[in-house]
Amino acid sequence: MLRAHPVYATVFEIDDNEGMIERYVPEKLPVIGITDMSETEFNAEKDGLVTYFKILGSPLVRGGIYQTESAVHLFVDMHHAITDGSSLQMFFGEIVKAYNGEQLPLDTYYTYLARDERIRSSEKYTEAKKYYHDTYGSEKLCSNFSSDTGAKADKYTPVMLSAIVTQEQMTDFEKRTGISRNNFFAAVCLMTIAKVEGQENVMLNWVFHDRTDKVKQGAHGCLFRNIPIGVKIRENESTKELMDEIVTRSNESIANSCYEWSILSDRVFKNDMLLMIYETADIMSSGKLTALGAVNEQVNDHRDAPMRSVAVQILDLPQGIMVNLELASSLFSAEKAKHIKQTMEGIIQNMIDTDLTS
């Protein structure tokens, strides 16, 4: 199954011009074998399976099959640089196909990369670059919560909000307003930044799961785009006016997403933008593997180095929509972390009941 998808034998390297490149090296494809051991031995070993990847020169996937007297355990670990939620679901589905002896679909990852490279010399790319620089290039925007400790970033600390939006509440809001749940939570995050930091020009990064055509839908790999949304929250502005502006900005950013303005302007831990990630239950599940009787198994992940100052993970689950704040903990005092949490909880509760027609 791994051999059918070139991304799993792709390595990242630095070229002669000191640029990062991706290269397909089939001889470096990991070999995943079957190891026989007792269930006791597996339980003792499994918490050491997840370790750091060597980013340059090596494949960014590892795995193993562990057969015990009571179960077969499949372990797979992939770096986010080569996979996203959509790709992981494709991976699970094709394990089932391979298990059933079905033919695997043609992978389009390198077709996607070649097309993306061509776009960079196109008029569309030039227009997208102009859009971002015209829209955001000259404005000073507050795009994150400022550190109040002066310390260096150490590790992530998850802070789960107590405000849970039920599926009934969210569906009712969408029907009443015509506004998607993605844009609802973008508004929540932008308003929280504005209130906590006392700023009116605010911005965030929203993760857009870019699977919008057949080439992208057939590619195993990390294809998501960081979509910047920047607005001015005016003192006397209605919630409807703000939401209309957010919807316009997000649609414009998606239309111009071939130019990675966010990645090119971001400086992690210096002026990185708050990252909003909206994840649905199917993206987080073991997907079609359940057809084989598979269940998720918890393995400790000891990799707690932060990737950003702040990320907001929206978890859209059958039991409700929950919000998880992921903070680089040393950057924020306990008081500020609590202030951010409580402010966001209050805005969620106010927003979900807002009548935007008035």
Tab-separated table of C-alpha atoms in Angstrom:
chain	number	residue	atom	x	y	z
A	1	MET	CA	0.000	0.000	0.000
A	2	LEU	CA	2.824	2.417	0.823
A	3	ARG	CA	4.484	1.698	-2.523
A	4	ALA	CA	1.356	2.901	-4.346
A	5	HIS	CA	1.764	6.431	-2.962
A	6	PRO	CA	4.969	8.378	-3.658
A	7	VAL	CA	4.576	10.789	-0.754
A	8	TYR	CA	5.592	8.014	1.658
A	9	ALA	CA	8.965	7.710	-0.125
A	10	THR	CA	9.381	11.477	-0.408
A	11	VAL	CA	12.219	13.209	1.429
A	12	PHE	CA	12.858	16.876	2.063
A	13	GLU	CA	16.287	18.239	1.186
A	14	ILE	CA	18.124	21.553	0.895
A	15	ASP	CA	19.236	22.277	-2.673
A	16	ASP	CA	22.338	24.182	-3.873
A	17	ASN	CA	20.423	27.477	-3.635
A	18	GLU	CA	19.520	26.774	0.005
A	19	GLY	CA	15.892	26.150	-0.918
A	20	MET	CA	13.734	23.326	0.402
A	21	ILE	CA	12.833	20.670	-2.170
A	22	GLU	CA	10.807	17.447	-2.170
A	23	ARG	CA	12.327	14.401	-3.861
A	24	TYR	CA	10.923	10.955	-4.518
A	25	VAL	CA	13.423	8.314	-3.355
A	26	PRO	CA	11.730	4.903	-3.661
A	27	GLU	CA	14.663	3.030	-2.124
A	28	LYS	CA	14.040	4.926	1.137
A	29	LEU	CA	10.468	3.689	1.441
A	30	PRO	CA	10.096	2.208	4.946
A	31	VAL	CA	9.610	-1.539	5.200
A	32	ILE	CA	6.831	-2.426	7.611
A	33	GLY	CA	7.067	-5.991	8.853
A	34	ILE	CA	5.137	-8.211	11.243
A	35	THR	CA	6.510	-8.679	14.736
A	36	ASP	CA	5.230	-11.505	16.928
A	37	MET	CA	5.101	-10.735	20.635
A	38	SER	CA	2.869	-11.195	23.630
A	39	GLU	CA	0.220	-8.646	24.567
A	40	THR	CA	2.218	-7.883	27.722
A	41	GLU	CA	5.326	-7.188	25.652
A	42	PHE	CA	3.396	-4.924	23.273
A	43	ASN	CA	1.864	-2.905	26.104
A	44	ALA	CA	5.335	-2.383	27.539
A	45	GLU	CA	6.733	-1.291	24.169
A	46	LYS	CA	3.950	0.788	22.603
A	47	ASP	CA	4.570	4.020	24.506
A	48	GLY	CA	8.053	4.210	23.005
A	49	LEU	CA	6.854	3.908	19.408
A	50	VAL	CA	6.236	7.632	18.868
A	51	THR	CA	9.485	9.568	18.540
A	52	TYR	CA	10.747	12.613	16.655
A	53	PHE	CA	11.337	12.432	12.907
A	54	LYS	CA	14.547	13.409	11.184
A	55	ILE	CA	13.143	16.084	8.876
A	56	LEU	CA	15.854	16.196	6.200
A	57	GLY	CA	16.823	13.235	4.053
A	58	SER	CA	14.519	10.602	5.532
A	59	PRO	CA	10.931	9.463	4.880
A	60	LEU	CA	8.450	11.009	7.280
A	61	VAL	CA	6.419	7.876	7.942
A	62	ARG	CA	7.055	4.870	10.167
A	63	GLY	CA	4.993	1.948	11.264
A	64	GLY	CA	4.747	-1.660	12.315
A	65	ILE	CA	2.390	-4.597	12.647
A	66	TYR	CA	2.455	-6.327	16.033
A	67	GLN	CA	0.746	-9.695	16.318
A	68	THR	CA	-0.060	-10.929	19.807
A	69	GLU	CA	-2.092	-13.795	21.192
A	70	SER	CA	-5.215	-11.606	21.363
A	71	ALA	CA	-4.957	-8.947	18.650
A	72	VAL	CA	-3.122	-7.532	15.663
A	73	HIS	CA	-1.936	-3.968	16.331
A	74	LEU	CA	-1.254	-1.663	13.373
A	75	PHE	CA	0.947	1.307	14.261
A	76	VAL	CA	1.378	4.185	11.812
A	77	ASP	CA	3.063	7.522	12.516
A	78	MET	CA	3.280	10.238	9.856
A	79	HIS	CA	4.714	13.731	10.026
A	80	HIS	CA	2.172	16.452	9.277
A	81	ALA	CA	4.409	17.639	6.416
A	82	ILE	CA	3.282	14.641	4.351
A	83	THR	CA	-0.289	14.111	5.498
A	84	ASP	CA	-3.438	15.901	6.567
A	85	GLY	CA	-6.812	14.721	7.833
A	86	SER	CA	-8.199	14.038	4.358
A	87	SER	CA	-5.080	12.114	3.338
A	88	LEU	CA	-5.205	10.017	6.498
A	89	GLN	CA	-8.791	8.993	5.760
A	90	MET	CA	-7.735	7.989	2.226
A	91	PHE	CA	-4.903	5.953	3.771
A	92	PHE	CA	-7.291	4.067	6.053
A	93	GLY	CA	-9.726	3.426	3.204
A	94	GLU	CA	-7.025	1.997	0.982
A	95	ILE	CA	-5.779	-0.343	3.703
A	96	VAL	CA	-9.249	-1.870	3.559
A	97	LYS	CA	-9.067	-2.071	-0.258
A	98	ALA	CA	-5.646	-3.710	-0.140
A	99	TYR	CA	-6.838	-6.151	2.529
A	100	ASN	CA	-9.766	-7.125	0.296
A	101	GLY	CA	-7.515	-7.539	-2.748
A	102	GLU	CA	-8.981	-4.541	-4.590
A	103	GLN	CA	-6.985	-2.401	-7.006
A	104	LEU	CA	-5.724	0.830	-5.475
A	105	PRO	CA	-6.489	4.127	-7.240
A	106	LEU	CA	-3.807	6.078	-9.072
A	107	ASP	CA	-2.090	8.585	-6.787
A	108	THR	CA	-1.913	12.175	-8.068
A	109	TYR	CA	0.421	13.805	-5.529
A	110	TYR	CA	3.270	14.577	-7.921
A	111	THR	CA	0.765	15.657	-10.578
A	112	TYR	CA	-0.532	18.099	-7.958
A	113	LEU	CA	3.003	19.343	-7.181
A	114	ALA	CA	3.820	19.820	-10.875
A	115	ARG	CA	0.615	21.756	-11.448
A	116	ASP	CA	1.243	23.869	-8.364
A	117	GLU	CA	4.721	24.690	-9.661
A	118	ARG	CA	3.291	25.802	-13.018
A	119	ILE	CA	0.744	28.029	-11.285
A	120	ARG	CA	3.599	29.958	-9.665
A	121	SER	CA	4.534	31.418	-13.053
A	122	SER	CA	0.940	32.138	-14.092
A	123	GLU	CA	-1.151	35.300	-14.220
A	124	LYS	CA	-3.432	33.791	-11.576
A	125	TYR	CA	-0.525	33.614	-9.115
A	126	THR	CA	0.493	37.207	-9.872
A	127	GLU	CA	-3.083	38.394	-9.301
A	128	ALA	CA	-3.325	36.450	-6.026
A	129	LYS	CA	-0.057	37.966	-4.786
A	130	LYS	CA	-1.338	41.445	-5.688
A	131	TYR	CA	-4.615	40.781	-3.855
A	132	TYR	CA	-2.873	39.934	-0.579
A	133	HIS	CA	-0.383	42.771	-0.741
A	134	ASP	CA	-3.097	45.280	-1.674
A	135	THR	CA	-5.467	44.010	1.017
A	136	TYR	CA	-3.103	43.393	3.937
A	137	GLY	CA	0.365	44.576	2.945
A	138	SER	CA	0.117	48.135	4.247
A	139	GLU	CA	-2.061	47.518	7.309
A	140	LYS	CA	-0.804	46.796	10.806
A	141	LEU	CA	-2.929	43.922	12.032
A	142	CYS	CA	-3.030	42.241	15.425
A	143	SER	CA	-2.973	38.542	14.567
A	144	ASN	CA	-2.413	36.844	17.908
A	145	PHE	CA	-2.418	37.174	21.678
A	146	SER	CA	0.689	38.934	22.913
A	147	SER	CA	2.966	37.201	25.390
A	148	ASP	CA	2.950	38.682	28.876
A	149	THR	CA	5.922	36.714	30.251
A	150	GLY	CA	8.835	37.521	27.934
A	151	ALA	CA	9.855	33.851	28.044
A	152	LYS	CA	10.766	31.568	25.147
A	153	ALA	CA	8.222	29.043	23.887
A	154	ASP	CA	8.554	25.616	25.464
A	155	LYS	CA	5.642	23.203	25.079
A	156	TYR	CA	1.957	23.187	24.253
A	157	THR	CA	-0.621	23.297	27.001
A	158	PRO	CA	-4.165	22.372	25.911
A	159	VAL	CA	-6.981	24.404	27.488
A	160	MET	CA	-10.446	22.988	26.778
A	161	LEU	CA	-13.217	25.580	26.875
A	162	SER	CA	-16.277	24.776	28.960
A	163	ALA	CA	-18.566	26.374	26.356
A	164	ILE	CA	-19.923	23.590	24.156
A	165	VAL	CA	-22.177	24.414	21.221
A	166	THR	CA	-24.675	21.631	20.607
A	167	GLN	CA	-25.293	20.369	17.090
A	168	GLU	CA	-28.884	21.639	17.384
A	169	GLN	CA	-27.678	25.148	18.299
A	170	MET	CA	-25.151	25.228	15.453
A	171	THR	CA	-27.628	23.938	12.866
A	172	ASP	CA	-30.195	26.488	14.022
A	173	PHE	CA	-27.608	29.304	13.740
A	174	GLU	CA	-26.690	28.234	10.191
A	175	LYS	CA	-30.349	28.104	9.136
A	176	ARG	CA	-31.146	31.482	10.699
A	177	THR	CA	-28.110	33.314	9.333
A	178	GLY	CA	-26.890	31.428	6.276
A	179	ILE	CA	-23.392	31.586	7.800
A	180	SER	CA	-21.220	28.470	7.993
A	181	ARG	CA	-19.865	27.116	11.260
A	182	ASN	CA	-16.318	27.734	9.983
A	183	ASN	CA	-17.046	31.451	9.661
A	184	PHE	CA	-18.884	31.457	12.989
A	185	PHE	CA	-15.751	30.300	14.808
A	186	ALA	CA	-13.516	32.580	12.732
A	187	ALA	CA	-15.630	35.467	14.056
A	188	VAL	CA	-15.303	34.131	17.613
A	189	CYS	CA	-11.496	33.989	17.357
A	190	LEU	CA	-11.194	37.428	15.733
A	191	MET	CA	-13.469	39.046	18.319
A	192	THR	CA	-11.517	37.379	21.137
A	193	ILE	CA	-8.207	38.737	19.815
A	194	ALA	CA	-9.762	42.215	19.498
A	195	LYS	CA	-11.194	42.199	23.019
A	196	VAL	CA	-8.208	40.673	24.832
A	197	GLU	CA	-5.620	42.813	23.019
A	198	GLY	CA	-7.695	46.003	22.752
A	199	GLN	CA	-7.227	46.181	18.967
A	200	GLU	CA	-9.692	46.743	16.132
A	201	ASN	CA	-7.597	45.593	13.137
A	202	VAL	CA	-7.309	41.838	13.642
A	203	MET	CA	-6.356	38.768	11.630
A	204	LEU	CA	-6.039	34.991	11.916
A	205	ASN	CA	-5.029	31.983	9.846
A	206	TRP	CA	-7.708	29.446	9.030
A	207	VAL	CA	-6.731	25.961	7.840
A	208	PHE	CA	-8.543	25.311	4.545
A	209	HIS	CA	-8.734	21.607	3.621
A	210	ASP	CA	-8.092	22.138	-0.069
A	211	ARG	CA	-9.573	19.079	-1.820
A	212	THR	CA	-11.453	21.003	-4.483
A	213	ASP	CA	-10.795	18.970	-7.646
A	214	LYS	CA	-10.025	15.412	-8.765
A	215	VAL	CA	-6.248	15.861	-8.765
A	216	LYS	CA	-6.302	17.102	-5.172
A	217	GLN	CA	-8.820	14.469	-4.108
A	218	GLY	CA	-6.579	11.689	-5.431
A	219	ALA	CA	-3.366	12.853	-3.755
A	220	HIS	CA	-1.990	11.370	-0.550
A	221	GLY	CA	-0.117	14.249	1.056
A	222	CYS	CA	-0.507	17.480	2.994
A	223	LEU	CA	-2.522	19.820	0.767
A	224	PHE	CA	-4.219	22.178	3.197
A	225	ARG	CA	-3.735	25.933	2.852
A	226	ASN	CA	-3.444	28.590	5.500
A	227	ILE	CA	-6.110	31.174	4.688
A	228	PRO	CA	-5.660	34.645	6.236
A	229	ILE	CA	-8.797	36.481	7.307
A	230	GLY	CA	-8.310	40.079	8.389
A	231	VAL	CA	-11.062	42.526	9.388
A	232	LYS	CA	-11.594	45.794	11.209
A	233	ILE	CA	-13.920	45.438	14.203
A	234	ARG	CA	-15.496	48.856	14.581
A	235	GLU	CA	-17.016	50.044	17.852
A	236	ASN	CA	-20.545	50.636	16.511
A	237	GLU	CA	-20.531	47.853	13.917
A	238	SER	CA	-23.330	45.288	14.049
A	239	THR	CA	-22.565	41.581	14.282
A	240	LYS	CA	-24.180	41.121	10.855
A	241	GLU	CA	-21.825	43.678	9.270
A	242	LEU	CA	-18.826	41.945	10.860
A	243	MET	CA	-19.991	38.514	9.709
A	244	ASP	CA	-20.570	39.787	6.174
A	245	GLU	CA	-17.009	41.127	6.091
A	246	ILE	CA	-15.577	37.841	7.411
A	247	VAL	CA	-17.483	35.822	4.789
A	248	THR	CA	-16.232	38.148	2.032
A	249	ARG	CA	-12.625	37.975	3.227
A	250	SER	CA	-12.637	34.187	3.614
A	251	ASN	CA	-14.126	33.691	0.127
A	252	GLU	CA	-11.556	36.069	-1.378
A	253	SER	CA	-8.707	34.287	0.405
A	254	ILE	CA	-9.855	30.872	-0.817
A	255	ALA	CA	-10.078	32.235	-4.371
A	256	ASN	CA	-6.494	33.532	-4.081
A	257	SER	CA	-5.049	30.648	-2.049
A	258	CYS	CA	-2.539	29.639	-4.738
A	259	TYR	CA	-0.300	32.357	-3.242
A	260	GLU	CA	0.801	31.344	0.277
A	261	TRP	CA	0.799	34.812	1.789
A	262	SER	CA	0.470	33.505	5.355
A	263	ILE	CA	3.462	31.166	5.158
A	264	LEU	CA	5.627	33.792	3.471
A	265	SER	CA	4.797	36.471	6.059
A	266	ASP	CA	4.649	34.326	9.216
A	267	ARG	CA	7.555	34.304	11.689
A	268	VAL	CA	6.870	31.626	14.271
A	269	PHE	CA	6.990	32.868	17.893
A	270	LYS	CA	7.850	36.395	16.656
A	271	ASN	CA	4.748	37.488	14.775
A	272	ASP	CA	2.969	34.256	13.953
A	273	MET	CA	-0.777	34.351	13.440
A	274	LEU	CA	-3.317	32.532	15.543
A	275	LEU	CA	-4.114	29.319	13.684
A	276	MET	CA	-7.729	28.097	13.617
A	277	ILE	CA	-8.218	24.430	12.728
A	278	TYR	CA	-11.739	23.104	12.183
A	279	GLU	CA	-11.867	19.313	12.452
A	280	THR	CA	-14.885	17.076	11.966
A	281	ALA	CA	-15.548	13.701	13.555
A	282	ASP	CA	-14.860	11.803	10.322
A	283	ILE	CA	-11.445	13.458	9.890
A	284	MET	CA	-10.439	12.372	13.406
A	285	SER	CA	-11.826	8.831	13.259
A	286	SER	CA	-10.274	5.566	12.106
A	287	GLY	CA	-12.645	5.808	9.155
A	288	LYS	CA	-13.173	2.801	6.907
A	289	LEU	CA	-10.833	0.677	9.031
A	290	THR	CA	-13.833	0.044	11.260
A	291	ALA	CA	-15.092	-2.280	8.492
A	292	LEU	CA	-12.274	-4.634	9.536
A	293	GLY	CA	-13.246	-4.358	13.197
A	294	ALA	CA	-10.482	-1.845	13.978
A	295	VAL	CA	-10.646	0.419	17.018
A	296	ASN	CA	-8.426	3.358	17.922
A	297	GLU	CA	-5.763	2.670	20.517
A	298	GLN	CA	-4.114	5.361	22.586
A	299	VAL	CA	-0.340	5.673	22.358
A	300	ASN	CA	1.554	8.302	24.311
A	301	ASP	CA	2.996	11.084	22.183
A	302	HIS	CA	6.040	12.545	23.917
A	303	ARG	CA	6.549	15.225	21.244
A	304	ASP	CA	5.303	18.315	23.038
A	305	ALA	CA	7.382	21.011	21.338
A	306	PRO	CA	5.090	23.861	20.229
A	307	MET	CA	4.709	24.658	16.539
A	308	ARG	CA	3.090	28.048	17.073
A	309	SER	CA	2.283	30.516	19.838
A	310	VAL	CA	-1.453	29.774	19.747
A	311	ALA	CA	-3.704	27.376	17.859
A	312	VAL	CA	-7.460	27.036	18.265
A	313	GLN	CA	-8.764	23.565	17.480
A	314	ILE	CA	-12.493	23.327	16.781
A	315	LEU	CA	-13.739	19.754	17.323
A	316	ASP	CA	-17.052	19.117	15.539
A	317	LEU	CA	-18.313	15.931	17.213
A	318	PRO	CA	-21.748	14.267	17.350
A	319	GLN	CA	-22.120	15.264	20.999
A	320	GLY	CA	-21.377	18.919	20.259
A	321	ILE	CA	-18.736	21.355	19.084
A	322	MET	CA	-15.867	21.851	21.509
A	323	VAL	CA	-13.012	24.326	21.431
A	324	ASN	CA	-9.472	23.477	22.473
A	325	LEU	CA	-6.968	26.292	22.987
A	326	GLU	CA	-3.395	25.132	22.408
A	327	LEU	CA	-0.958	27.589	23.955
A	328	ALA	CA	2.819	27.675	24.014
A	329	SER	CA	2.480	27.728	27.775
A	330	SER	CA	5.589	29.679	28.782
A	331	LEU	CA	4.474	32.664	26.659
A	332	PHE	CA	1.381	33.309	28.793
A	333	SER	CA	0.805	33.701	32.502
A	334	ALA	CA	-1.966	31.666	34.101
A	335	GLU	CA	-3.977	34.874	34.435
A	336	LYS	CA	-3.757	35.735	30.748
A	337	ALA	CA	-4.529	32.173	29.653
A	338	LYS	CA	-7.621	32.257	31.880
A	339	HIS	CA	-8.618	35.671	30.482
A	340	ILE	CA	-8.369	34.388	26.885
A	341	LYS	CA	-10.413	31.288	27.763
A	342	GLN	CA	-13.172	33.151	29.574
A	343	THR	CA	-13.398	35.866	26.912
A	344	MET	CA	-13.784	33.287	24.149
A	345	GLU	CA	-16.391	31.352	26.140
A	346	GLY	CA	-18.450	34.510	26.623
A	347	ILE	CA	-18.272	35.455	22.940
A	348	ILE	CA	-19.373	31.964	21.877
A	349	GLN	CA	-22.435	32.115	24.104
A	350	ASN	CA	-23.361	35.615	22.912
A	351	MET	CA	-22.798	34.765	19.245
A	352	ILE	CA	-24.821	31.555	19.133
A	353	ASP	CA	-27.958	33.413	20.221
A	354	THR	CA	-27.402	36.467	18.004
A	355	ASP	CA	-30.205	37.424	15.635
A	356	LEU	CA	-28.411	38.730	12.568
A	357	THR	CA	-31.616	39.681	10.816
A	358	SER	CA	-32.281	42.601	13.142
